[in-house]
């Protein structure tokens, strides 16, 4: 077995009109476990908030149309137990827990047991930080909406399971707005001039589930499917400028 997700326990919370909880500094808290939307394909019209049509550049269209060939040659990073990246973790099939204080927001992903720390005190990005699978994120407040910008991506990840492309030049902008105790409105905007001619946005409403527990998720290094040749070892692309 390549990927082993060890379960999901959940209890739906009742919808109420209780106001959003607040941090000690008075800002809204996004803390909780979100019923984040599963999006294997951000263009799927069956799920509200989808992107109707992705505005490819010539380079981006080539990467999208050549994805099957790329997979045959380079392999799938997810199948090799490598990090899913921000969008495939946000839109994966497993829950996301947010922990927050006055100056930081922490995303805990059940998928691959990954975490991502976001300073929310308005600091700049770190100079000369090496690129990474999730990139570096910093947050700032726009009224009661938390805006999280992510840059410095390594260019290895895809937007979604179906394989829509994303380059190392991408900037991800997420907004989090807790409209009441049980609900967060979330947007995900991708700005990537190498891959798309214009930014595009996915919109979601997440219900918070106080009874949901994140459980252990293991992707094993002695992956039988990988070593038996049924999964091709991942080779990073050579176009991550």
mmCIF file of N, CA and C in Angstrom, residues 41-86:
data_model
loop_
_atom_site.group_PDB
_atom_site.id
_atom_site.type_symbol
_atom_site.label_atom_id
_atom_site.label_comp_id
_atom_site.label_asym_id
_atom_site.label_seq_id
_atom_site.Cartn_x
_atom_site.Cartn_y
_atom_site.Cartn_z
ATOM 1 N N UNK A 41 -10.044 18.444 -8.825
ATOM 2 C CA UNK A 41 -9.975 19.214 -10.069
ATOM 3 C C UNK A 41 -10.623 20.564 -9.803
ATOM 4 N N UNK A 42 -9.828 21.643 -9.801
ATOM 5 C CA UNK A 42 -10.373 22.962 -9.471
ATOM 6 C C UNK A 42 -11.339 23.486 -10.524
ATOM 7 N N UNK A 43 -11.415 22.827 -11.693
ATOM 8 C CA UNK A 43 -12.344 23.248 -12.742
ATOM 9 C C UNK A 43 -13.617 22.406 -12.764
ATOM 10 N N UNK A 44 -13.809 21.534 -11.794
ATOM 11 C CA UNK A 44 -14.982 20.653 -11.755
ATOM 12 C C UNK A 44 -16.228 21.458 -11.423
ATOM 13 N N UNK A 45 -17.198 21.590 -12.348
ATOM 14 C CA UNK A 45 -18.380 22.417 -12.099
ATOM 15 C C UNK A 45 -19.357 21.813 -11.098
ATOM 16 N N UNK A 46 -19.130 20.574 -10.712
ATOM 17 C CA UNK A 46 -20.027 19.934 -9.746
ATOM 18 C C UNK A 46 -19.810 20.462 -8.330
ATOM 19 N N UNK A 47 -18.709 21.193 -8.115
ATOM 20 C CA UNK A 47 -18.400 21.730 -6.792
ATOM 21 C C UNK A 47 -18.423 23.247 -6.876
ATOM 22 N N UNK A 48 -19.272 23.878 -6.102
ATOM 23 C CA UNK A 48 -19.418 25.327 -6.176
ATOM 24 C C UNK A 48 -18.110 26.022 -5.824
ATOM 25 N N UNK A 49 -17.908 27.199 -6.402
ATOM 26 C CA UNK A 49 -16.692 27.962 -6.188
ATOM 27 C C UNK A 49 -15.561 27.591 -7.115
ATOM 28 N N UNK A 50 -15.864 26.715 -8.115
ATOM 29 C CA UNK A 50 -14.828 26.240 -9.031
ATOM 30 C C UNK A 50 -14.365 27.340 -9.992
ATOM 31 N N UNK A 51 -13.270 27.065 -10.708
ATOM 32 C CA UNK A 51 -12.762 27.963 -11.740
ATOM 33 C C UNK A 51 -13.313 27.485 -13.077
ATOM 34 N N UNK A 52 -14.034 28.345 -13.784
ATOM 35 C CA UNK A 52 -14.689 27.927 -15.019
ATOM 36 C C UNK A 52 -13.699 27.528 -16.093
ATOM 37 N N UNK A 53 -12.645 28.328 -16.263
ATOM 38 C CA UNK A 53 -11.650 28.038 -17.296
ATOM 39 C C UNK A 53 -10.313 28.626 -16.869
ATOM 40 N N UNK A 54 -9.272 27.828 -16.922
ATOM 41 C CA UNK A 54 -7.952 28.307 -16.537
ATOM 42 C C UNK A 54 -7.286 29.026 -17.710
ATOM 43 N N UNK A 55 -6.762 30.245 -17.476
ATOM 44 C CA UNK A 55 -6.199 31.070 -18.566
ATOM 45 C C UNK A 55 -4.734 30.767 -18.823
ATOM 46 N N UNK A 56 -4.470 29.685 -19.520
ATOM 47 C CA UNK A 56 -3.088 29.239 -19.719
ATOM 48 C C UNK A 56 -2.266 30.206 -20.573
ATOM 49 N N UNK A 57 -0.999 30.333 -20.216
ATOM 50 C CA UNK A 57 -0.008 30.839 -21.158
ATOM 51 C C UNK A 57 0.339 29.683 -22.107
ATOM 52 N N UNK A 58 1.132 29.967 -23.142
ATOM 53 C CA UNK A 58 1.559 28.892 -24.033
ATOM 54 C C UNK A 58 2.351 27.844 -23.258
ATOM 55 N N UNK A 59 3.230 28.297 -22.353
ATOM 56 C CA UNK A 59 4.014 27.368 -21.533
ATOM 57 C C UNK A 59 3.102 26.529 -20.643
ATOM 58 N N UNK A 60 2.122 27.187 -19.998
ATOM 59 C CA UNK A 60 1.212 26.476 -19.109
ATOM 60 C C UNK A 60 0.376 25.439 -19.834
ATOM 61 N N UNK A 61 -0.083 25.768 -21.026
ATOM 62 C CA UNK A 61 -0.892 24.830 -21.801
ATOM 63 C C UNK A 61 -0.074 23.607 -22.185
ATOM 64 N N UNK A 62 1.184 23.831 -22.541
ATOM 65 C CA UNK A 62 2.063 22.712 -22.871
ATOM 66 C C UNK A 62 2.249 21.796 -21.669
ATOM 67 N N UNK A 63 2.419 22.388 -20.482
ATOM 68 C CA UNK A 63 2.591 21.589 -19.271
ATOM 69 C C UNK A 63 1.322 20.803 -18.931
ATOM 70 N N UNK A 64 0.161 21.417 -19.146
ATOM 71 C CA UNK A 64 -1.098 20.727 -18.861
ATOM 72 C C UNK A 64 -1.328 19.588 -19.855
ATOM 73 N N UNK A 65 -1.155 19.869 -21.121
ATOM 74 C CA UNK A 65 -1.415 18.850 -22.132
ATOM 75 C C UNK A 65 -0.369 17.734 -22.099
ATOM 76 N N UNK A 66 0.810 18.017 -21.565
ATOM 77 C CA UNK A 66 1.858 17.007 -21.500
ATOM 78 C C UNK A 66 1.975 16.316 -20.156
ATOM 79 N N UNK A 67 0.952 16.482 -19.301
ATOM 80 C CA UNK A 67 1.065 15.947 -17.933
ATOM 81 C C UNK A 67 1.171 14.424 -17.907
ATOM 82 N N UNK A 68 0.387 13.728 -18.738
ATOM 83 C CA UNK A 68 0.445 12.262 -18.745
ATOM 84 C C UNK A 68 1.837 11.771 -19.149
ATOM 85 N N UNK A 69 2.417 12.427 -20.133
ATOM 86 C CA UNK A 69 3.775 12.057 -20.559
ATOM 87 C C UNK A 69 4.780 12.345 -19.458
ATOM 88 N N UNK A 70 4.619 13.484 -18.802
ATOM 89 C CA UNK A 70 5.499 13.833 -17.681
ATOM 90 C C UNK A 70 5.434 12.767 -16.596
ATOM 91 N N UNK A 71 4.233 12.314 -16.268
ATOM 92 C CA UNK A 71 4.070 11.303 -15.223
ATOM 93 C C UNK A 71 4.775 10.006 -15.611
ATOM 94 N N UNK A 72 4.686 9.630 -16.868
ATOM 95 C CA UNK A 72 5.333 8.399 -17.321
ATOM 96 C C UNK A 72 6.853 8.511 -17.251
ATOM 97 N N UNK A 73 7.361 9.720 -17.475
ATOM 98 C CA UNK A 73 8.812 9.931 -17.488
ATOM 99 C C UNK A 73 9.366 10.262 -16.112
ATOM 100 N N UNK A 74 8.686 11.147 -15.393
ATOM 101 C CA UNK A 74 9.204 11.686 -14.137
ATOM 102 C C UNK A 74 8.606 11.068 -12.885
ATOM 103 N N UNK A 75 7.452 10.406 -13.003
ATOM 104 C CA UNK A 75 6.811 9.851 -11.824
ATOM 105 C C UNK A 75 5.997 10.890 -11.063
ATOM 106 N N UNK A 76 5.255 10.414 -10.055
ATOM 107 C CA UNK A 76 4.366 11.265 -9.252
ATOM 108 C C UNK A 76 5.006 11.517 -7.892
ATOM 109 N N UNK A 77 5.208 12.775 -7.548
ATOM 110 C CA UNK A 77 5.842 13.086 -6.265
ATOM 111 C C UNK A 77 5.024 12.593 -5.081
ATOM 112 N N UNK A 78 3.701 12.660 -5.184
ATOM 113 C CA UNK A 78 2.850 12.186 -4.095
ATOM 114 C C UNK A 78 3.014 10.678 -3.895
ATOM 115 N N UNK A 79 3.068 9.930 -5.011
ATOM 116 C CA UNK A 79 3.265 8.496 -4.921
ATOM 117 C C UNK A 79 4.616 8.118 -4.349
ATOM 118 N N UNK A 80 5.548 9.076 -4.313
ATOM 119 C CA UNK A 80 6.866 8.855 -3.739
ATOM 120 C C UNK A 80 6.962 9.357 -2.300
ATOM 121 N N UNK A 81 5.833 9.616 -1.673
ATOM 122 C CA UNK A 81 5.778 10.055 -0.271
ATOM 123 C C UNK A 81 6.386 11.442 -0.052
ATOM 124 N N UNK A 82 6.460 12.256 -1.094
ATOM 125 C CA UNK A 82 6.953 13.621 -0.968
ATOM 126 C C UNK A 82 5.806 14.558 -0.615
ATOM 127 N N UNK A 83 6.084 15.762 -0.124
ATOM 128 C CA UNK A 83 5.025 16.667 0.321
ATOM 129 C C UNK A 83 4.032 17.001 -0.782
ATOM 130 N N UNK A 84 2.759 17.109 -0.419
ATOM 131 C CA UNK A 84 1.703 17.404 -1.377
ATOM 132 C C UNK A 84 1.742 18.859 -1.840
ATOM 133 N N UNK A 85 2.287 19.771 -1.047
ATOM 134 C CA UNK A 85 2.222 21.194 -1.356
ATOM 135 C C UNK A 85 0.944 21.810 -0.827
ATOM 136 N N UNK A 86 0.869 23.143 -0.908
ATOM 137 C CA UNK A 86 -0.222 23.868 -0.275
ATOM 138 C C UNK A 86 -1.586 23.530 -0.857
#
